[in-house]
Coordinates of C-alpha atoms and ligand atoms in Angstrom, one line a residue:
X1 CA 112.3 50.8 -11.4
X2 CA 111.8 47.0 -11.9
X3 CA 108.6 47.5 -13.8
X4 CA 110.3 50.0 -16.1
X5 CA 113.2 47.6 -16.9
X6 CA 110.6 44.8 -17.5
X7 CA 108.6 47.1 -19.8
X8 CA 111.9 48.0 -21.6
X9 CA 112.8 44.3 -22.1
X10 CA 109.3 43.5 -23.4
X11 CA 109.5 46.3 -25.9
X12 CA 112.9 45.2 -27.0
X13 CA 111.6 41.6 -27.4
X14 CA 108.7 42.9 -29.4
X15 CA 111.0 44.8 -31.7
X16 CA 113.3 41.7 -31.9
X17 CA 110.4 39.4 -32.8
X18 CA 109.0 42.0 -35.2
X19 CA 112.4 42.3 -36.9
X20 CA 112.9 38.5 -37.1
X21 CA 109.4 38.0 -38.4
X22 CA 109.5 40.9 -40.8
X23 CA 112.9 39.9 -42.2
X24 CA 112.1 36.3 -43.0
X25 CA 115.3 34.4 -42.5
X26 CA 114.5 31.4 -44.7
X27 CA 111.7 30.1 -47.0
X28 CA 110.9 26.4 -47.0
X29 CA 108.8 24.5 -49.4
X30 CA 107.0 21.1 -48.9
X31 CA 108.1 17.9 -50.6
X32 CA 105.1 18.0 -52.9
X33 CA 106.4 21.3 -54.2
X34 CA 109.5 19.7 -55.7
X35 CA 109.3 20.6 -59.4
X36 CA 107.6 18.0 -61.6
X37 CA 109.4 19.2 -64.8
X38 CA 113.0 20.3 -65.6
X39 CA 113.4 23.4 -67.8
X40 CA 115.4 23.0 -71.0
X41 CA 116.8 26.3 -72.4
X42 CA 117.5 25.0 -75.9
X43 CA 114.3 26.2 -77.6
X44 CA 114.8 29.6 -75.9
X45 CA 118.4 30.4 -76.9
X46 CA 118.9 33.5 -79.0
X47 CA 120.6 31.4 -81.7
X48 CA 120.7 27.7 -82.4
X49 CA 123.3 26.0 -80.4
X50 CA 126.3 25.0 -82.6
X51 CA 126.4 21.2 -82.6
X52 CA 129.2 19.0 -81.2
X53 CA 131.6 18.0 -84.0
X54 CA 133.0 14.5 -84.6
X55 CA 136.7 15.0 -85.3
X56 CA 136.9 11.9 -87.5
X57 CA 134.2 13.2 -89.9
X58 CA 134.5 16.9 -89.2
X59 CA 130.7 16.9 -89.2
X60 CA 128.1 17.2 -86.4
X61 CA 128.3 14.0 -84.4
X62 CA 126.0 11.1 -85.1
X63 CA 124.1 10.7 -81.8
X64 CA 124.4 6.9 -82.2
X65 CA 128.1 7.2 -81.6
X66 CA 127.5 8.7 -78.2
X67 CA 125.7 5.5 -77.2
X68 CA 129.1 3.9 -76.5
X69 CA 129.4 6.1 -73.4
X70 CA 125.9 7.4 -72.6
X71 CA 122.4 5.8 -72.3
X72 CA 119.9 6.6 -75.0
X73 CA 117.5 8.4 -72.8
X74 CA 120.2 11.0 -71.8
X75 CA 121.3 11.4 -75.4
X76 CA 117.7 12.2 -76.3
X77 CA 117.6 14.8 -73.5
X78 CA 120.9 16.2 -74.7
X79 CA 119.4 17.0 -78.1
X80 CA 115.8 17.7 -77.0
X81 CA 114.0 20.8 -78.1
X82 CA 111.2 20.2 -75.5
X83 CA 111.0 23.1 -73.1
X84 CA 109.7 21.1 -70.2
X85 CA 110.9 17.6 -69.4
X86 CA 109.0 15.5 -66.9
X87 CA 111.0 14.4 -63.8
X88 CA 110.4 10.6 -63.2
X89 CA 108.7 9.7 -59.9
X90 CA 111.7 7.6 -58.8
X91 CA 113.9 10.7 -59.2
X92 CA 111.5 13.0 -57.4
X93 CA 111.3 10.4 -54.6
X94 CA 115.2 10.3 -54.3
X95 CA 115.1 14.2 -54.3
X96 CA 113.0 14.1 -51.2
X97 CA 116.1 13.0 -49.3
X98 CA 117.2 16.6 -49.3
X99 CA 114.9 18.7 -51.5
X100 CA 113.3 21.2 -51.5
X101 CA 116.4 23.1 -50.4
X102 CA 116.0 26.3 -48.3
X103 CA 116.2 29.8 -49.6
X104 CA 117.9 32.1 -47.1
X105 CA 117.9 35.8 -46.7
X106 CA 121.5 36.9 -45.7
X107 CA 120.1 39.2 -43.0
X108 CA 123.3 39.2 -40.9
X109 CA 125.6 39.8 -43.8
X110 CA 123.4 42.7 -45.0
X111 CA 123.5 44.2 -41.5
X112 CA 127.3 44.1 -41.3
X113 CA 127.6 45.5 -44.8
X114 CA 125.0 48.2 -43.9
X115 CA 123.6 47.7 -47.4
X116 CA 120.1 48.5 -48.7
X117 CA 120.5 45.5 -51.0
X118 CA 118.4 42.4 -50.1
X119 CA 120.6 39.3 -50.5
X120 CA 119.1 35.8 -50.9
X121 CA 120.9 32.5 -51.3
X122 CA 119.7 29.1 -52.4
X123 CA 121.5 26.7 -50.2
X124 CA 122.4 23.4 -52.0
X125 CA 124.8 22.3 -49.3
X126 CA 122.0 20.4 -47.5
X127 CA 122.3 17.5 -49.9
X128 CA 124.0 14.4 -48.4
X129 CA 127.2 14.9 -50.5
X130 CA 127.1 18.6 -49.7
X131 CA 126.4 20.3 -53.0
X132 CA 124.1 20.8 -56.0
X133 CA 125.7 17.9 -57.9
X134 CA 123.3 15.1 -56.8
X135 CA 120.4 16.9 -58.7
X136 CA 121.9 15.5 -61.9
X137 CA 123.7 12.5 -60.4
X138 CA 120.5 11.0 -59.2
X139 CA 118.8 11.5 -62.6
X140 CA 121.7 10.1 -64.5
X141 CA 122.1 7.1 -62.3
X142 CA 118.3 6.4 -62.7
X143 CA 118.3 6.5 -66.5
X144 CA 121.5 4.4 -66.7
X145 CA 120.0 1.8 -64.3
X146 CA 116.8 1.7 -66.5
X147 CA 119.0 0.7 -69.4
X148 CA 120.9 -2.0 -67.6
X149 CA 124.1 -0.2 -66.8
X150 CA 126.0 -1.6 -63.7
X151 CA 128.9 0.7 -63.3
X152 CA 129.3 4.4 -64.0
X153 CA 132.8 5.9 -64.4
X154 CA 133.5 9.6 -63.9
X155 CA 136.1 12.1 -63.0
X156 CA 136.1 14.4 -60.0
X157 CA 138.1 17.5 -59.1
X158 CA 137.1 18.8 -55.7
X159 CA 135.5 15.5 -54.9
X160 CA 131.9 17.0 -54.9
X161 CA 130.9 15.4 -58.2
X162 CA 132.5 12.1 -57.4
X163 CA 130.7 12.0 -54.0
X164 CA 127.4 12.9 -55.7
X165 CA 127.7 10.1 -58.2
X166 CA 128.8 7.6 -55.5
X167 CA 125.7 8.6 -53.5
X168 CA 123.4 8.4 -56.5
X169 CA 124.6 5.0 -58.0
X170 CA 124.3 3.5 -54.5
X171 CA 120.6 4.6 -54.3
X172 CA 119.9 2.6 -57.6
X173 CA 122.0 -0.5 -56.8
X174 CA 124.9 0.4 -59.0
X175 CA 128.6 1.2 -58.6
X176 CA 130.7 4.3 -59.3
X177 CA 134.3 4.2 -60.4
X178 CA 135.8 7.6 -59.8
X179 CA 139.0 9.0 -61.3
X180 CA 140.0 11.7 -58.8
X181 CA 142.5 14.5 -59.8
X182 CA 145.6 13.4 -57.9
X183 CA 146.2 16.7 -56.2
X184 CA 142.6 16.6 -54.7
X185 CA 143.0 12.9 -53.9
X186 CA 146.0 13.9 -51.7
X187 CA 144.5 17.2 -50.3
X188 CA 141.1 15.7 -49.5
X189 CA 141.3 12.2 -48.1
X190 CA 137.9 12.6 -46.4
X191 CA 136.1 13.2 -49.7
X192 CA 137.6 9.8 -50.9
X193 CA 136.4 8.0 -47.8
X194 CA 133.0 9.5 -48.2
X195 CA 132.8 8.1 -51.8
X196 CA 134.0 4.7 -50.5
X197 CA 131.4 4.8 -47.8
X198 CA 128.8 4.9 -50.6
X199 CA 130.5 1.9 -52.2
X200 CA 132.6 3.7 -54.9
X201 CA 136.0 2.8 -56.1
X202 CA 138.3 5.9 -56.2
X203 CA 141.5 6.0 -58.3
X204 CA 144.0 8.9 -58.2
X205 CA 144.4 10.3 -61.8
X206 CA 146.6 10.1 -63.8
X207 CA 146.6 6.4 -63.1
X208 CA 148.2 3.3 -64.6
X209 CA 144.7 1.9 -65.3
X210 CA 144.3 3.5 -68.7
X211 CA 146.4 4.4 -71.8
X212 CA 145.5 8.0 -71.2
X213 CA 146.8 8.0 -67.7
X214 CA 150.0 6.0 -68.6
X215 CA 150.9 8.4 -71.3
X216 CA 150.8 11.3 -68.9
X217 CA 152.7 9.4 -66.3
X218 CA 155.5 8.6 -68.8
X219 CA 155.9 12.3 -69.5
X220 CA 155.5 13.4 -65.9
X221 CA 155.5 10.8 -63.1
X222 CA 154.6 13.6 -60.6
X223 CA 151.8 15.1 -62.6
X224 CA 149.2 16.6 -60.2
X225 CA 146.5 15.7 -62.7
X226 CA 143.7 17.8 -64.1
X227 CA 140.0 17.4 -64.9
X228 CA 140.9 17.1 -68.6
X229 CA 143.1 14.1 -67.9
X230 CA 140.6 12.4 -65.4
X231 CA 137.8 12.8 -68.0
X232 CA 140.0 11.0 -70.6
X233 CA 140.6 8.1 -68.1
X234 CA 137.0 7.8 -67.2
X235 CA 135.8 7.8 -70.8
X236 CA 138.5 5.2 -71.8
X237 CA 137.4 3.0 -69.0
X238 CA 133.8 3.1 -70.1
X239 CA 134.7 2.5 -73.8
X240 CA 136.7 -0.6 -72.9
X241 CA 134.4 -2.4 -70.5
X242 CA 131.0 -4.1 -70.8
X243 CA 128.1 -2.8 -68.7
X244 CA 130.0 0.4 -68.0
X245 CA 129.0 3.9 -69.0
X246 CA 130.4 7.3 -68.4
X247 CA 128.7 10.1 -66.5
X248 CA 129.6 13.8 -66.6
X249 CA 128.8 16.3 -63.8
X250 CA 128.6 19.5 -65.8
X251 CA 128.9 21.2 -69.2
X252 CA 126.4 19.1 -71.2
X253 CA 122.8 20.2 -71.8
X254 CA 121.2 17.3 -70.0
X255 CA 123.3 17.9 -66.9
X256 CA 122.4 21.6 -66.8
X257 CA 118.7 21.0 -67.3
X258 CA 118.6 18.6 -64.3
X259 CA 120.0 21.4 -62.2
X260 CA 117.0 23.7 -62.9
X261 CA 115.2 22.3 -59.9
X262 CA 117.2 24.9 -58.0
X263 CA 116.0 27.9 -60.0
X264 CA 112.4 26.7 -60.2
X265 CA 112.2 26.3 -56.4
X266 CA 114.0 29.6 -55.8
X267 CA 111.6 31.4 -58.1
X268 CA 108.6 30.1 -56.1
X269 CA 110.3 30.9 -52.8
X270 CA 111.0 34.5 -53.8
X271 CA 107.4 34.7 -55.0
X272 CA 106.2 33.8 -51.5
X273 CA 108.1 36.9 -50.3
X274 CA 106.8 39.0 -53.1
X275 CA 110.4 39.5 -54.4
X276 CA 112.0 39.2 -57.8
X277 CA 115.8 39.4 -58.3
X278 CA 117.6 42.3 -60.1
X279 CA 120.7 40.1 -60.2
X280 CA 121.1 36.3 -60.3
X281 CA 124.7 35.2 -59.7
X282 CA 126.6 32.0 -59.5
X283 CA 130.1 30.5 -59.9
X284 CA 131.1 28.6 -63.0
X285 CA 133.4 25.6 -63.3
X286 CA 131.5 24.0 -66.2
X287 CA 128.3 26.0 -65.7
X288 CA 125.8 23.5 -64.1
X289 CA 125.1 25.2 -60.7
X290 CA 124.8 28.7 -62.2
X291 CA 122.7 27.5 -65.2
X292 CA 120.4 25.5 -62.8
X293 CA 119.7 28.7 -60.9
X294 CA 119.5 31.3 -63.7
X295 CA 117.7 29.4 -66.5
X296 CA 114.2 29.7 -65.1
X297 CA 114.7 33.5 -64.6
X298 CA 116.1 33.7 -68.2
X299 CA 112.9 31.9 -69.3
X300 CA 110.9 34.6 -67.5
X301 CA 112.9 37.2 -69.4
X302 CA 112.5 35.7 -72.9
X303 CA 108.8 34.9 -72.3
X304 CA 108.3 38.5 -71.2
X305 CA 107.0 37.3 -67.7
X306 CA 109.9 38.9 -65.7
X307 CA 108.8 42.0 -63.9
X308 CA 112.3 43.5 -64.1
X309 CA 115.4 43.5 -66.3
X310 CA 117.5 40.8 -64.6
X311 CA 121.3 40.7 -64.8
X312 CA 123.0 37.3 -64.9
X313 CA 126.4 37.4 -63.4
X314 CA 128.9 34.4 -63.6
X315 CA 132.0 34.2 -61.4
X316 CA 135.3 32.3 -61.9
X317 CA 138.9 32.3 -60.6
X318 CA 141.6 34.5 -62.1
X319 CA 143.7 31.3 -62.1
X320 CA 141.3 29.6 -64.5
X321 CA 139.7 32.5 -66.4
X322 CA 137.8 30.7 -69.1
X323 CA 135.0 33.2 -69.4
X324 CA 137.0 36.4 -69.0
X325 CA 140.1 35.5 -71.0
X326 CA 139.3 32.3 -72.9
X327 CA 139.0 32.0 -76.7
X328 CA 135.7 31.1 -78.3
X329 CA 136.3 28.1 -80.6
X330 CA 135.7 24.4 -81.0
X331 CA 137.9 22.5 -78.6
X332 CA 138.0 19.0 -77.0
X333 CA 136.5 18.4 -73.6
X334 CA 139.4 16.3 -72.4
X335 CA 143.2 16.2 -72.6
X336 CA 143.4 13.0 -74.7
X337 CA 141.0 14.4 -77.2
X338 CA 138.5 11.5 -76.8
X339 CA 135.4 13.7 -76.7
X340 CA 133.7 15.4 -79.6
X341 CA 134.7 19.0 -80.3
X342 CA 132.5 21.4 -78.3
X343 CA 131.9 25.1 -79.2
X344 CA 133.0 27.0 -76.1
X345 CA 135.3 29.5 -74.5
X346 CA 138.4 27.6 -73.7
X347 CA 141.9 27.9 -72.2
X348 CA 143.0 24.9 -74.3
X349 CA 142.3 21.3 -73.5
X350 CA 146.0 20.7 -72.5
X351 CA 145.5 23.3 -69.7
X352 CA 147.0 22.1 -66.4
X353 CA 145.5 24.4 -63.7
X354 CA 147.5 26.0 -61.0
X355 CA 146.8 24.2 -57.7
X356 CA 144.2 26.7 -56.4
X357 CA 141.7 25.5 -53.8
X358 CA 138.5 25.9 -55.8
X359 CA 139.0 22.4 -57.3
X360 CA 135.6 22.5 -59.0
X361 CA 136.5 25.6 -61.0
X362 CA 139.6 24.3 -62.6
X363 CA 138.2 23.2 -65.9
X364 CA 139.5 24.5 -69.2
X365 CA 136.1 25.0 -70.9
X366 CA 132.5 25.8 -70.1
X367 CA 129.0 24.6 -71.1
X368 CA 128.3 25.4 -74.8
X369 CA 124.9 26.9 -73.8
X370 CA 126.5 29.2 -71.3
X371 CA 129.3 30.2 -73.8
X372 CA 126.7 31.1 -76.4
X373 CA 124.8 33.3 -74.0
X374 CA 128.1 34.9 -72.9
X375 CA 129.1 35.6 -76.5
X376 CA 125.7 37.2 -77.1
X377 CA 126.4 39.5 -74.1
X378 CA 123.6 38.1 -72.0
X379 CA 125.9 37.0 -69.1
X380 CA 128.4 39.2 -67.3
X381 CA 131.5 37.3 -66.3
X382 CA 133.7 38.3 -63.3
X383 CA 137.0 36.8 -62.1
X384 CA 138.4 36.9 -58.6
X385 CA 141.7 35.7 -57.1
X386 CA 141.6 33.2 -54.2
X387 CA 142.8 35.7 -51.6
X388 CA 139.9 38.0 -52.1
X389 CA 137.6 35.0 -52.4
X390 CA 138.6 33.6 -49.0
X391 CA 138.3 37.0 -47.4
X392 CA 134.7 37.1 -48.5
X393 CA 134.1 33.4 -47.5
X394 CA 135.3 34.2 -44.0
X395 CA 133.0 37.2 -43.6
X396 CA 130.2 35.0 -44.8
X397 CA 131.0 32.3 -42.3
X398 CA 131.2 34.8 -39.5
X399 CA 127.9 36.4 -40.3
X400 CA 125.7 33.7 -41.8
X401 CA 127.3 30.7 -40.0
X402 CA 127.6 28.3 -42.9
X403 CA 131.2 27.8 -44.1
X404 CA 131.0 28.0 -47.8
X405 CA 132.9 25.9 -50.4
X406 CA 135.6 27.8 -52.2
X407 CA 133.7 27.6 -55.5
X408 CA 130.6 29.6 -54.5
X409 CA 132.8 31.9 -52.4
X410 CA 133.8 33.5 -55.7
X411 CA 130.2 34.5 -56.0
X412 CA 130.1 35.7 -52.4
X413 CA 133.0 38.0 -53.3
X414 CA 131.0 39.5 -56.1
X415 CA 127.8 39.8 -54.0
X416 CA 129.6 41.6 -51.2
X417 CA 131.1 44.1 -53.7
X418 CA 127.8 44.6 -55.4
X419 CA 126.1 45.1 -52.0
X420 CA 128.7 47.7 -51.1
X421 CA 128.1 49.5 -54.4
X422 CA 124.4 49.5 -53.6
X423 CA 125.2 51.2 -50.3
X424 CA 126.9 54.0 -52.1
X425 CA 124.1 54.5 -54.6
X426 CA 121.3 53.8 -52.1
X427 CA 119.7 51.2 -54.5
X428 CA 117.6 48.5 -52.9
X429 CA 118.8 45.8 -55.2
X430 CA 117.5 42.2 -54.8
X431 CA 120.4 39.8 -55.3
X432 CA 120.0 36.1 -55.6
X433 CA 123.0 33.7 -55.6
X434 CA 123.7 30.1 -55.4
X435 CA 125.4 28.8 -52.3
X436 CA 126.0 25.5 -54.2
X437 CA 128.0 23.7 -51.6
X438 CA 129.4 23.8 -48.1
X439 CA 133.1 23.9 -47.3
X440 CA 133.4 21.4 -44.5
X441 CA 135.9 19.3 -46.5
X442 CA 137.8 22.4 -47.6
X443 CA 139.1 23.4 -44.2
X444 CA 142.7 22.9 -45.3
X445 CA 142.2 25.8 -47.7
X446 CA 140.8 27.9 -44.9
X447 CA 143.8 27.0 -42.8
X448 CA 146.2 28.1 -45.5
X449 CA 144.3 31.3 -45.9
X450 CA 144.5 32.0 -42.1
X451 CA 148.2 31.2 -42.1
X452 CA 148.8 33.6 -45.0
X453 CA 149.9 30.9 -47.4
X454 CA 147.4 31.6 -50.2
X455 CA 148.7 33.4 -53.2
X456 CA 146.7 35.4 -55.7
X457 CA 147.2 33.9 -59.2
X458 CA 146.4 35.2 -62.6
X459 CA 146.7 32.8 -65.5
X460 CA 148.9 34.3 -68.2
X461 CA 147.1 35.2 -71.4
X462 CA 150.1 34.2 -73.6
X463 CA 149.7 30.6 -72.3
X464 CA 146.1 30.5 -73.5
X465 CA 147.0 31.8 -77.0
X466 CA 149.9 29.3 -77.1
X467 CA 147.6 26.4 -76.3
X468 CA 144.9 27.4 -78.9
X469 CA 147.6 28.0 -81.5
X470 CA 148.8 24.4 -80.8
X471 CA 145.3 23.1 -81.3
X472 CA 144.8 24.9 -84.5
X473 CA 148.2 23.8 -85.8
X474 CA 147.2 20.2 -85.2
X475 CA 143.6 20.6 -86.4
X476 CA 143.7 23.6 -88.9
X477 CA 140.2 22.7 -90.2
X478 CA 138.7 23.7 -86.8
X479 CA 138.8 27.3 -88.0
X480 CA 136.6 26.4 -91.0
X481 CA 133.8 24.8 -89.0
X482 CA 130.8 27.0 -90.1
X483 CA 128.7 27.0 -86.9
X484 CA 130.6 29.5 -84.8
X485 CA 131.7 31.9 -87.4
X486 CA 130.0 35.2 -86.7
Ligands
LIG1 C1 130.5 23.2 -54.8 C2 130.8 23.3 -56.3 N1 130.4 24.4 -56.9 C3 130.6 24.6 -58.2 C4 131.3 23.6 -59.0 C5 131.5 23.9 -60.4 O1 130.8 23.2 -61.3 P1 129.6 23.7 -62.1 O2 130.0 25.0 -62.7 O3 129.2 22.7 -63.0 O4 128.5 24.0 -61.0 C6 131.7 22.5 -58.4 C7 132.4 21.4 -59.2 O5 132.9 20.5 -58.7 C8 131.5 22.3 -57.0 O6 131.9 21.2 -56.4

């Protein structure tokens, strides 16, 4: 009797170990496998990227004008047509603090969903600030330091980008001055303290430190702020102080290309498992985490190296539906119209987002490269409301353990739905997504979800049209810019 039980246990253990070994839980790379080059999508776009327009000349911007806020090396990267850009040794060395990041297979989630789909996620939450953002923050701080900059100003919504820049500037002996959207400043005191721990100065925006902030406060002293306003403040600060430049955490080409370390590593990790994705998915606030993951797979497709037709799926909130309901036009990147005009899907640069919890997804526009690919039908956009997003996030936390940030939880919602569709059709789809940050500073949002206080919110289409009509009334020549006419 005893022997039989023991034999039974041994057999179960064998099956258990076989299952665990067979279903590799995660794939790790060594530090010398951190990529040596970033991938730049510009030479591989289906059409040339429409240039940023200088509103004062109504012509493509003279790159020298950008030197007031960015260092030369980053402006060169912004415009570069080189496909592969070498990663400086100092940046690779800084990356070793958390890279390479693990690629996980969501074995427990798959089991609960009873899906034949194989779900993989690239986990960027292992970085010290807790997201993908330092992949570019470290690079930007390095290039600024090389050109003698002492302070970098920036905006932050959820606090992830501000923390990343605070962390990165500190590594290179510089300071960060962070304009934090006021509602996040109030909702997330620990993010602020994290930034201060790395030596940053954090200012709630709108503030009385800049003309941009003061003009908003005059109109609405209780303004909750927005990313558009905080960008205006950070740019104005850089323009009016010596030794100070501005740093952006998303949208621009150089930012997105720094993020490709994620996709390059993920491609190698999947290769080690003899896998290739049918779907690559990610959330979009400005487009940097998603682009960082999917660009290398897009390169495989355009260079005819991909063994499959890959679908690229981008997720966003219904409360800030830039890709699914926005209008493709030239618009400003900030509320005070200090930036050049960028060709993008937009909700209007005066957009004040509803106070949903995915702070990083509350931006009115998106990266011009991403918008071009979306317009060409190469990216599938999907929008989800925050209730369904937190339902998915909770299931993920219960099965996989990691508590995801609200932003990538939009993608988790999509992935779960797609895995359930695969269950119905019996397709063994391989899905790769980007778990671009953890949610350990977002527990208030989880609390509100558990207490039933979260409301689904759909941004009204009329408001978007109103906002764009206002823009066009003020700048009628925007409609005549030749580059985005189809
Ligand atoms: C965790 C996380 N994911 C996603 C985003 C959205 O930005 P992006 O689309 O540039 O990745 C943010 C922005 O703050 C973020 O903090």
